[in-house]
Tab-separated table of C-alpha atoms and ligand atoms in Angstrom:
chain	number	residue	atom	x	y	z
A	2	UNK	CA	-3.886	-26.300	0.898
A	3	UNK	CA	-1.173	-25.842	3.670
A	4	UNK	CA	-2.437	-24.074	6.915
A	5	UNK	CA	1.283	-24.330	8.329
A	6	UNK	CA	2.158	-20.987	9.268
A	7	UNK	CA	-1.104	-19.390	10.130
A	8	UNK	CA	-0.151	-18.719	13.559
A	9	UNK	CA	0.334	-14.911	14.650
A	10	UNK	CA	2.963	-15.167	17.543
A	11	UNK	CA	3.627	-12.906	19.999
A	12	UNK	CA	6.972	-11.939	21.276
A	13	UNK	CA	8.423	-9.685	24.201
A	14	UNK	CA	9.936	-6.555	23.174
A	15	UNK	CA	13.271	-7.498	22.862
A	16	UNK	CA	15.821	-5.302	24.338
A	17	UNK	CA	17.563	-3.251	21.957
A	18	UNK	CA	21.195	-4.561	22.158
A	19	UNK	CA	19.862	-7.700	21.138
A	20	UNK	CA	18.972	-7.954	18.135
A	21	UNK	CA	21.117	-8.215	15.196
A	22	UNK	CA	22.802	-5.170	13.324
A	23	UNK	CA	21.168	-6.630	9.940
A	24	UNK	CA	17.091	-6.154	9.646
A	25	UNK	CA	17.053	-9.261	7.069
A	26	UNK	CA	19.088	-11.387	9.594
A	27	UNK	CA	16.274	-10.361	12.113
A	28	UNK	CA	14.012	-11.862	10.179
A	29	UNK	CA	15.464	-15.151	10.234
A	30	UNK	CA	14.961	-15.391	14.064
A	31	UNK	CA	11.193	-14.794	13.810
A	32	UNK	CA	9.023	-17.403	13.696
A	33	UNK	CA	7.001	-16.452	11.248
A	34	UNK	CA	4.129	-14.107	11.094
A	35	UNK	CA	4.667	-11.807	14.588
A	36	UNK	CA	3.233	-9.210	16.878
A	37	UNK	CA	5.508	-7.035	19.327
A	38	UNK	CA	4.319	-5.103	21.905
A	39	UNK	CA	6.309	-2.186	23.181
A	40	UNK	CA	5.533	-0.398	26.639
A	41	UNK	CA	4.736	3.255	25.973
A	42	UNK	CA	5.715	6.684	28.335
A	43	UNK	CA	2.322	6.874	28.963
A	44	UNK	CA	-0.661	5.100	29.357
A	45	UNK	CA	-3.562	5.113	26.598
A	46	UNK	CA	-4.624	2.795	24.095
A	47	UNK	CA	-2.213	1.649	21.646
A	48	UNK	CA	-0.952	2.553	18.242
A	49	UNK	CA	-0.291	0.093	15.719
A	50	UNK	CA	2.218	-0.471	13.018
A	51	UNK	CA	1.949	-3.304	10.392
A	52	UNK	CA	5.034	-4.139	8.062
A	53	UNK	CA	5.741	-6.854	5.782
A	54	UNK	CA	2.048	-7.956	4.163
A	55	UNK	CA	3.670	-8.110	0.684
A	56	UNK	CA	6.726	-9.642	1.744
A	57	UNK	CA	8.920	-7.572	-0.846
A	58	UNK	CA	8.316	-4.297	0.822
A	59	UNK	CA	10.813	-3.469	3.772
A	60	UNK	CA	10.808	0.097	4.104
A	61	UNK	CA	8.283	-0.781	7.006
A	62	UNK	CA	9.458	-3.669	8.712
A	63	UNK	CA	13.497	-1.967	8.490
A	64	UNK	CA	12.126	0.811	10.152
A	65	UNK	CA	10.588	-0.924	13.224
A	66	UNK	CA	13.750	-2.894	13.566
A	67	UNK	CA	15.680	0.065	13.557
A	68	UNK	CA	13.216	1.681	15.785
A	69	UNK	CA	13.244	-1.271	18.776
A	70	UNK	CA	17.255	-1.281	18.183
A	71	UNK	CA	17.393	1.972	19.535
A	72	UNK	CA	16.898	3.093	23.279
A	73	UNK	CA	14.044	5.382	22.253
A	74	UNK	CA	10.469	4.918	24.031
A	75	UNK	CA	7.654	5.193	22.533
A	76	UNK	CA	5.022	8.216	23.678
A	77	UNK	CA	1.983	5.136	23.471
A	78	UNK	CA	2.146	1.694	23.771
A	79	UNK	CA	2.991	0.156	20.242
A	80	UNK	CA	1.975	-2.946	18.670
A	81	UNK	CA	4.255	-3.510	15.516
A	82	UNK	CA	3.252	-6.617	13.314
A	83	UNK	CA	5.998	-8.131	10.857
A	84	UNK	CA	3.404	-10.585	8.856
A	85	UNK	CA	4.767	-11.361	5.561
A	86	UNK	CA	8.191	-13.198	7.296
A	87	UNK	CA	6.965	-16.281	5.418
A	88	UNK	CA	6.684	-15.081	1.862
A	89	UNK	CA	9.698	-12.606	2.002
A	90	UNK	CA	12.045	-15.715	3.633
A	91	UNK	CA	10.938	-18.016	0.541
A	92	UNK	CA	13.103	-18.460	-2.411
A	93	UNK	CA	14.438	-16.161	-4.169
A	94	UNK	CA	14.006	-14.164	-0.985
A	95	UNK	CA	12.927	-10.524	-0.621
A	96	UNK	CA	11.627	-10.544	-3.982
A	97	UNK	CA	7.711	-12.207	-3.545
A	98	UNK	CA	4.724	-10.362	-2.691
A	99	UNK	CA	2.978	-13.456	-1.759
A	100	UNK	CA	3.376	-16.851	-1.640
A	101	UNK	CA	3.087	-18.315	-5.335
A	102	UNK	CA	-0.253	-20.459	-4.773
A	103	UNK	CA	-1.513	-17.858	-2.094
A	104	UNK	CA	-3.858	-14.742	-2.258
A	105	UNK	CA	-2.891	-11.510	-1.862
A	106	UNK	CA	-2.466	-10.900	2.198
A	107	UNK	CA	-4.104	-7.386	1.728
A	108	UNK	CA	-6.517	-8.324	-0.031
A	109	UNK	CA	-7.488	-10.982	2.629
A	110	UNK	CA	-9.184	-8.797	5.312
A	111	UNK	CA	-12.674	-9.495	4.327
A	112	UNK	CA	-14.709	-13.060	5.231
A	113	UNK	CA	-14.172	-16.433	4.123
A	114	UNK	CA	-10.996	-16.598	5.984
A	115	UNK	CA	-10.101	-20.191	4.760
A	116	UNK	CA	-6.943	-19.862	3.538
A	117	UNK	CA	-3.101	-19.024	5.625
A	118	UNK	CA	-3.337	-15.543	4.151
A	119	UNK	CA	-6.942	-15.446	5.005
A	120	UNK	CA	-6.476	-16.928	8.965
A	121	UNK	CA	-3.719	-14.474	9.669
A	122	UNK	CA	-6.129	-11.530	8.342
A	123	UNK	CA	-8.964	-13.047	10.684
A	124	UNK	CA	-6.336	-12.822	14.009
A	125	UNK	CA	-5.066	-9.363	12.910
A	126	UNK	CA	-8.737	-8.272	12.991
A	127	UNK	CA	-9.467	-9.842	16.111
A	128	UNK	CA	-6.633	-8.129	17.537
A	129	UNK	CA	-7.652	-4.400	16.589
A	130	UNK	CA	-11.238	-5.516	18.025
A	131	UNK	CA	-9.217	-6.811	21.199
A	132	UNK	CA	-7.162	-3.950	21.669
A	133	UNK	CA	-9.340	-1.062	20.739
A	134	UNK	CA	-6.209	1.274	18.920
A	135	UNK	CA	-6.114	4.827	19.076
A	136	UNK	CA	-4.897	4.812	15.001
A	137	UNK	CA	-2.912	1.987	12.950
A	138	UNK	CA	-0.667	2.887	10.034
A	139	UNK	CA	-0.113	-0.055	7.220
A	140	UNK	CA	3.569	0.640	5.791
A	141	UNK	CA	4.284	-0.744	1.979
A	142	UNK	CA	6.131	0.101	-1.276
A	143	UNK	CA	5.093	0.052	-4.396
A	144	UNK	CA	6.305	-1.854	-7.301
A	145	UNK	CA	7.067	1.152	-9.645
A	146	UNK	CA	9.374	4.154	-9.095
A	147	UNK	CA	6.775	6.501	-7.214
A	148	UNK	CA	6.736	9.156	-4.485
A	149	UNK	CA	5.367	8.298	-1.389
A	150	UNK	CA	1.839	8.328	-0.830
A	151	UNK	CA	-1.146	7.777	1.516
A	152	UNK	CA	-4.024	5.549	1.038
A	153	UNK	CA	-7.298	6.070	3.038
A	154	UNK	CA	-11.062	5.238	3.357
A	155	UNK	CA	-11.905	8.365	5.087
A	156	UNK	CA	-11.243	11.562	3.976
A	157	UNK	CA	-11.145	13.278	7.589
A	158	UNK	CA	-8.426	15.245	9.648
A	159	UNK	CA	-7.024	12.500	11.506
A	160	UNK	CA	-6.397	10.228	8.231
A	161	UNK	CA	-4.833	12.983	6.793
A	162	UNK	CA	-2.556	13.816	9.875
A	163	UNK	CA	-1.842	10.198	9.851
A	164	UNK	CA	-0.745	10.415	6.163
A	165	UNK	CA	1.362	13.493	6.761
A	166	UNK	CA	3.505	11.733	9.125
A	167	UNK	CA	4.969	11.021	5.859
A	168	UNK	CA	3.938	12.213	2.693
A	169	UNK	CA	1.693	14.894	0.786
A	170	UNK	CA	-0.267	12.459	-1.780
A	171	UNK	CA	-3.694	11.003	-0.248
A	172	UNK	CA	-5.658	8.821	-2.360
A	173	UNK	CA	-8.743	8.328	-0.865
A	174	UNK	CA	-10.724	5.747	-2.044
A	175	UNK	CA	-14.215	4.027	-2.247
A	176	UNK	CA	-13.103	0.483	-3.701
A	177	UNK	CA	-13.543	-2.147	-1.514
A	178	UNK	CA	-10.813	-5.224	-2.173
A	179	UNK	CA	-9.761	-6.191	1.214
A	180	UNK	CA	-7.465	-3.773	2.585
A	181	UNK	CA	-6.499	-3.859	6.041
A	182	UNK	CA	-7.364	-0.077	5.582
A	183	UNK	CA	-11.040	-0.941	4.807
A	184	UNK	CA	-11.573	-1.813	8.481
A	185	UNK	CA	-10.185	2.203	9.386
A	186	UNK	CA	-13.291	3.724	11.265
A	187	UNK	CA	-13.452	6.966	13.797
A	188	UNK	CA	-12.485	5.018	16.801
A	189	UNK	CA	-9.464	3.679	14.901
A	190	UNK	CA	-8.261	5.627	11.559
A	191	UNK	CA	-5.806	3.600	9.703
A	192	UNK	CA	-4.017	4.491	6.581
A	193	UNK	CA	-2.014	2.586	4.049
A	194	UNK	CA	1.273	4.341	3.766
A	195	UNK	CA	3.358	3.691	0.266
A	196	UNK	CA	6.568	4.933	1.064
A	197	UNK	CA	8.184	4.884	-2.075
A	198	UNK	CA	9.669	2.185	-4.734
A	199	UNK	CA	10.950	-1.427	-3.201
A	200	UNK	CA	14.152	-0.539	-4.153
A	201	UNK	CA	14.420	2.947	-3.952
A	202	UNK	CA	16.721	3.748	-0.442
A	203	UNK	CA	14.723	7.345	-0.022
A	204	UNK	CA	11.684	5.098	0.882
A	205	UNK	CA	13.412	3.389	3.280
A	206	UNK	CA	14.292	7.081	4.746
A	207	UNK	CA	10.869	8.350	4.476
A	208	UNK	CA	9.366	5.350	6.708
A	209	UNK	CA	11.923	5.779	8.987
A	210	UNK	CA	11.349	9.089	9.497
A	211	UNK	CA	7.732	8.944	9.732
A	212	UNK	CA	7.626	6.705	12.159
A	213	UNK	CA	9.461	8.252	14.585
A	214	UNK	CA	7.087	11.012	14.306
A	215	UNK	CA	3.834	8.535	14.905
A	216	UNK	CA	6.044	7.350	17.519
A	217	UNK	CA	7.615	9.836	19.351
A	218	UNK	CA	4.595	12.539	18.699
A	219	UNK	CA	1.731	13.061	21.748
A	220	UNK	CA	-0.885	13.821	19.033
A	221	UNK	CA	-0.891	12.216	15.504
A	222	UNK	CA	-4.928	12.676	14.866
A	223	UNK	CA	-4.668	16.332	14.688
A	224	UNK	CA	-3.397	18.057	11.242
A	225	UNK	CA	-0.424	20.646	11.882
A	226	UNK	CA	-1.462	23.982	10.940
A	227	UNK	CA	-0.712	24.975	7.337
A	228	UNK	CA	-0.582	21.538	6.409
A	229	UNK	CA	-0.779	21.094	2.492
A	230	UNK	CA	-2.825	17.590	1.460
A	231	UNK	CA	-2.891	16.580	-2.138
A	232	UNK	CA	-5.798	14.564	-2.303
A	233	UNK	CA	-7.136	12.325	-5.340
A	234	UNK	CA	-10.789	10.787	-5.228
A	235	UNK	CA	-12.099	7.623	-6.040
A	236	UNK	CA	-9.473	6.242	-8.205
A	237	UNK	CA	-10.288	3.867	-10.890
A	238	UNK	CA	-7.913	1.060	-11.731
A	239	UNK	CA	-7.159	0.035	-15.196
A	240	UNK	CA	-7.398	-4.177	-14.576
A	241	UNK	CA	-6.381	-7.132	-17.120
A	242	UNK	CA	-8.664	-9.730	-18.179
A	243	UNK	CA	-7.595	-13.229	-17.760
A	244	UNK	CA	-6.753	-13.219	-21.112
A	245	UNK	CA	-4.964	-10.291	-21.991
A	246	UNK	CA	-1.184	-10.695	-22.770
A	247	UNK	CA	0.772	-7.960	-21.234
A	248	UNK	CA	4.337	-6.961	-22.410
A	249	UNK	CA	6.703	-4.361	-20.959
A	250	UNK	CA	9.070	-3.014	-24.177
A	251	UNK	CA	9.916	0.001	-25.748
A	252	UNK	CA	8.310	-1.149	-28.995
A	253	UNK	CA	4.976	-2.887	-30.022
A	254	UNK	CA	5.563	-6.372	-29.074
A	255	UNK	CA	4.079	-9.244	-31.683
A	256	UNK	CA	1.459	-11.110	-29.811
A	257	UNK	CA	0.652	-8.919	-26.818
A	258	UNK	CA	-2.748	-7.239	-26.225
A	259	UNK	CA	-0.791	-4.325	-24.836
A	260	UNK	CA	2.383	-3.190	-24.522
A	261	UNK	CA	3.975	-0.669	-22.408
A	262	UNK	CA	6.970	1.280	-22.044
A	263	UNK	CA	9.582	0.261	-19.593
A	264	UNK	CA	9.435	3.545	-17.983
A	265	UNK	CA	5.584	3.855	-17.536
A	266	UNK	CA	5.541	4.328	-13.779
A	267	UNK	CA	7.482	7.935	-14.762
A	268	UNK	CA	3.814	9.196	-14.617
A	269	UNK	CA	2.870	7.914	-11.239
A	270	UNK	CA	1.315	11.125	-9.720
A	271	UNK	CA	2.071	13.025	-12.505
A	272	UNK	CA	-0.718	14.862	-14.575
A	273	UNK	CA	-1.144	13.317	-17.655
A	274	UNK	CA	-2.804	15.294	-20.417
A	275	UNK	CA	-5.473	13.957	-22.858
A	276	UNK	CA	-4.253	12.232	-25.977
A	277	UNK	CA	-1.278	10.619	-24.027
A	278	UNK	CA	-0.194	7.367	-25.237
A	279	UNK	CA	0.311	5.002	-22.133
A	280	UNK	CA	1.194	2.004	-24.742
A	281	UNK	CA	0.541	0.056	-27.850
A	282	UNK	CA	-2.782	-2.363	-28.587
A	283	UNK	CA	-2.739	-5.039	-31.044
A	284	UNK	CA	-5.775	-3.784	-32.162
A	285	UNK	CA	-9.027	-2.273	-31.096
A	286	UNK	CA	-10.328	-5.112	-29.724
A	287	UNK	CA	-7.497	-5.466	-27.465
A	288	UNK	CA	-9.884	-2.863	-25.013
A	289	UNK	CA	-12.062	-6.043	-24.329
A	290	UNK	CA	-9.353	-8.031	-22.698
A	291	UNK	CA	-9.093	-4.656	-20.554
A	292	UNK	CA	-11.205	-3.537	-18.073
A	293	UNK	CA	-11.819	-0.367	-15.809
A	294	UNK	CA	-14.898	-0.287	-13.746
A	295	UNK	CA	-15.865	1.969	-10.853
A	296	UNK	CA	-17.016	0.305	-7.648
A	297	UNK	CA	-21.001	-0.389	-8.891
A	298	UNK	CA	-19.005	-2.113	-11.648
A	299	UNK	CA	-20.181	0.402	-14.488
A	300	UNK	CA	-17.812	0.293	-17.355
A	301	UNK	CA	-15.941	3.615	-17.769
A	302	UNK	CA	-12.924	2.789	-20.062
A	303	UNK	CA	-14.585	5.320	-22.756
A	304	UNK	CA	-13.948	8.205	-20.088
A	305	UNK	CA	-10.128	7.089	-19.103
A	306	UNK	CA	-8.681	5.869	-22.072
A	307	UNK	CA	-9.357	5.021	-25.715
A	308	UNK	CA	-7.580	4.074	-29.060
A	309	UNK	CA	-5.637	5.539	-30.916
A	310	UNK	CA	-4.510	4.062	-33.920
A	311	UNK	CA	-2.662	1.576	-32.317
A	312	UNK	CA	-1.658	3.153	-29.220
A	313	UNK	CA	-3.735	3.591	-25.854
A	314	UNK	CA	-4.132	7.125	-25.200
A	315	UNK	CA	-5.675	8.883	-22.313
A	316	UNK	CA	-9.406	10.204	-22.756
A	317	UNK	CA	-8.869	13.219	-20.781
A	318	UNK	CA	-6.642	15.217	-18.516
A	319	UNK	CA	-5.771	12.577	-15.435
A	320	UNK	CA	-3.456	11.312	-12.437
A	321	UNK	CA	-1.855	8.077	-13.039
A	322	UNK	CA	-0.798	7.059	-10.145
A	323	UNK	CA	0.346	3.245	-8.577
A	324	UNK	CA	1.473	2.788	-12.064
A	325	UNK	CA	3.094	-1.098	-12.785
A	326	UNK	CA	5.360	-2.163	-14.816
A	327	UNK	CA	5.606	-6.167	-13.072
A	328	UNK	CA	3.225	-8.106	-16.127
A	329	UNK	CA	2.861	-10.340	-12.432
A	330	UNK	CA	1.094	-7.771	-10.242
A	331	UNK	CA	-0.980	-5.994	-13.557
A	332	UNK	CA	-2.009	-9.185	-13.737
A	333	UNK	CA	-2.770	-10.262	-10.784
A	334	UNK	CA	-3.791	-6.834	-8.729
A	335	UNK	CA	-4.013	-4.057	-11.773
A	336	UNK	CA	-1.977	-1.907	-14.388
A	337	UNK	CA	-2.425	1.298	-12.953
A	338	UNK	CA	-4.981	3.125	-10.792
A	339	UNK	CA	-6.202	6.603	-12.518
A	340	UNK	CA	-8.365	9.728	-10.991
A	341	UNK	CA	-10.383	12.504	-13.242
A	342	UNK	CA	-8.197	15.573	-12.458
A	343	UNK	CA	-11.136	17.599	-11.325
A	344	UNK	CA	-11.543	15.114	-8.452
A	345	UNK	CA	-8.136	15.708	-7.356
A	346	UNK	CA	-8.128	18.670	-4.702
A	347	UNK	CA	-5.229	20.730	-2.607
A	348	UNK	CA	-6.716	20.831	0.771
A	349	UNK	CA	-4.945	23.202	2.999
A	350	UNK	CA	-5.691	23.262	6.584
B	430	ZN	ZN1	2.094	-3.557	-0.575
């Protein structure tokens, strides 16, 4: 196992005139995995902004460098970490997650930390211990076409002021995988923001402009009055056993466990009604080489989804949301993640 590139450097803020027009041709000029810190208008602790852990994602990490190519200040001092420079700099670039033979970086923020993914995790850590944040926001994409959405531990005012920096959707959640998010506690909330699809320009938008909010804004911990939440509890997700063949086509394919449609993701926080076929099974038995567990690891497939001749319907009214249609990350993180629609509440403040 290579431990090349487990190094988190640290880098002045660099002054805004030079660094290059092109975010991707930034890139090139770090040195891998990197933390900036930016002098604030006033002193407090700091906020913190992490881009790049799946190294497609670059709503986040386009944002900051438009953000510290501009002349603007920020109200706090800001540490911004660009991790995934590694993975998204590999061949064919832009287009990896993670590093073929490595884990998942967010899913790397719990003990051992053996691994590259794993030792970066351990010095991000030891840097929110170090630094004692006021708040930390984790920017991503997801995979699928999807509107932008919040992930939290905590379901708590200043998580979802956090969130509505920028978006409506919070998932809050009671899975523990190894999220940075996981380590989000009262003296520090920190939320996962999805901003939209990896290649979807209006998520690129929406992380730029919420960032110049949690930038620019004096208080970020307190919701805005009339603020509208949509929140969904304690997801399930709908995993893949190691065995399960998973093809993406707009007809049964021969050979496949499941199948689904191309266009799946069109339900991602969408309310799906019961009966609803989400794809086609080879059989019955095709279930087994699925799984969906809640987090004491009861099996609850019977209440999410069943058979249906030989389609995959929903059991009951639900959101979808976080909906994949990469056979790569179904496989290797899950298909979908699903709530009971009576566990999905408006909150209005
Ligand atoms: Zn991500």
């Amino acid at each position: 196992m290579s431990l090349a590139g487990t190094h988190l450097h640290q880098l002045d803020c660099p002054a805004p005139d030079s660094l290059p027009v092109d975010p991707l041709a930034w890139l090139e000029e770090l040195p891998g995995a990197t933390l900036i810190r930016q002098q604030g208008l006033q002193s407090g602790p700091p906020r913190v902004v992490c881009t790049l852990l799946h190294g497609n994602e670059l709503s986040g990490v386009k944002a900051v460098h438009r953000w510290l190519s501009s002349a603007m200040k920020p109200h706090f001092d800001t540490l911004f970490l660009v991790v995934g420079v590694k993975v998204c700099l590999t061949e064919p670039r832009y287009t990896l997650r993670q590093l073929p033979d490595e884990r998942d970086m967010n899913r790397c923020f719990l003990p051992p930390f053996e691994d590259r993914p794993g030792r970066l995790a351990e010095q991000i850590l030891a840097l929110l211990r170090s630094q004692c944040p006021e708040s930390m926001l984790d920017i991503h994409n997801t995979s699928g076409h999807s509107p932008a959405f919040g992930v939290a531990t905590h379901e708590d005012p200043a998580h979802e002021a956090l969130l509505s920096l920028f978006a409506q959707h919070l998932v809050v959640t009671d899975l523990r995988l190894g999220a940075i998010m996981e380590h989000s506690d009262r003296h520090c909330p920190i939320v996962t923001i999805e901003c939209g699809g990896l290649t979807d320009p209006k998520a690129d938008d929406i992380a730029w402009k919420g960032l110049q909010r949690y930038l620019q804004q004096e208080d970020v911990l307190t919701p805005q009055e009339g603020l509208q939440i949509d929140l969904y509890h304690h997801p399930v997700r709908l995993e893949l056993t190691p065995s399960c063949v998973l093809a993406v086509a707009n007809q049964p394919v021969l050979g496949a466990d499941l199948t689904i449609p191309k266009d799946l993701d069109r339900y991602n926080f969408g309310e799906v009604e019961q009966g609803l076929p989400i794809g086609w099974v080879a059989s019955e038995r095709s279930l087994e080489r699925l799984k969906l567990h809640n987090k004491s690891g009861e099996d609850l497939m019977g209440q999410y989804f069943r058979c249906c001749g030989n389609h995959l319907v929903t059991a009951q009214r639900l959101k979808l949301f976080m909906v994949t249609t990469s056979p790569t990350i179904a496989a290797s993180d899950c298909l979908l993640y699903a709530s009971l629609e009576r566990e999905h509440t408006r909150l209005n403040t």
